[in-house]
Amino acid sequence: TPIQRQTSKQRFVSEFSRCLFDFVIQLLPTTEELTIKEDVRKLLERLIRTIEPESRLLSFGSTANGFSLRNSDMDLCCLIDSEERLSASDLVTMLGDLLERETKFHVKPLPHARIPIVKLSLEPSPGLPYGIACDIGFENRLALENTRLLMCYAMIDPPRVRTMVLFLKVWCKRRKINSPYKGTLSSYGYVLLVIFFLVHVKNPPVLPNLQQMPALRPISPEETHLNGHNIWFFDDIRLLRQRWQSSNTESVAELLVDFFRYYSRDFNYNNGVVSIRAGLLKKDGKGWQSDSDRGTARERNRLCIEDPFEVDFNVSRCVTRDGLYTVRGELMRASRILASRPERAIVALAQLCE
Ligand code: ATP
Ligand code: MG
């Protein structure tokens, strides 16, 4: 009967929510890991200052945005506060030499990449069973700001937002659809899909749009713009939590079921652009068509996710036709597993991440 179906659904989602929390908690980094990573950051900062005394080395990406899993890589950004400074590619070369001499890291400088970086890695050891992988970039201030934006979203409703994001990060890694180099989507892209869903798809929304909230005081353009991009957002989360409360009471399991349904069935991949800043946009409006033209530039816009600050930049431009096909197939698979509501929620979770 409909009533029996309703209660079986309720039983499933409440059990599945519990499973999700338990699962995600085990995957968080240990305090030991966080301490080691902070020590590594400090060591590297000290070394870089022997080349550029006015520099700071800051974390961004998952180590700084609240969406870190155990053993995730470290993204570091070097900021130099002096006027005269070396070019990024010279710095990469010099820093590469220095780190090779002074540390045990495997060092791979990429001075001629589009964004010059130094790649570092450390072999696994008893104290660090998975080793460390780390990228050091230069002057990437927008990445620091988008990291701060994601961190603020994570802080508004950690039980639902962090659980959903962390679960999806594990899911996409296990299902092998988290490799921009192979035509699928970066972690950053998946996080933007989740935030878009919670801000713009769910009604009532689970999260407010931090980029469209009224500011508390007048702000000058110099304060809000960086390299021509508007980077302002409401970042006083303590105040926000006093003034704004979501009237959406769905559990994390219900949200996840709906997330998979939305991106496997409802989202229009042919014309839609995911924008956490402005809601659902159209490819035509942004000049991001991906019509039947083969190859060349058009291949870039199979999936369109607008960067929150660099609005001309499609975060998912590396997603290829085959990559998108695979990702959508996985979203459908997940949606199907959840719709079948296996007897035990833990079985659903295991199947999802098989
Ligand atoms: P993981 O734990 O899998 O490493 P992550 O949260 O660090 O996930 P990444 O995809 O490694 O996510 O991205 C790290 C940071 O680099 C992002 O927070 C963002 O600032 C920047 N970034 C990564 N990919 C892009 C992209 N396609 N466009 C713009 N910025 C990006
Ligand atoms: Mg990372």
Short mmCIF file of C-alpha atoms in Angstrom, two decimals, residues 104-106 120-133:
data_model
loop_
_atom_site.label_atom_id
_atom_site.label_comp_id
_atom_site.label_asym_id
_atom_site.label_seq_id
_atom_site.Cartn_x
_atom_site.Cartn_y
_atom_site.Cartn_z
CA LYS A 104 64.04 14.05 0.58
CA PHE A 105 61.18 14.87 -1.75
CA HIS A 106 61.02 13.66 -5.32
CA LEU A 120 56.72 17.14 -4.89
CA SER A 121 56.20 13.67 -3.55
CA LEU A 122 57.41 11.63 -0.65
CA GLU A 123 57.54 7.83 -0.64
CA PRO A 124 55.36 6.03 1.90
CA SER A 125 57.08 5.37 5.23
CA PRO A 126 55.93 3.82 8.54
CA GLY A 127 54.84 7.21 9.92
CA LEU A 128 53.26 8.23 6.60
CA PRO A 129 51.81 5.09 5.07
CA TYR A 130 50.60 6.86 1.94
CA GLY A 131 53.41 9.31 1.45
CA ILE A 132 52.67 12.88 0.45
CA ALA A 133 51.88 14.50 -2.88
#
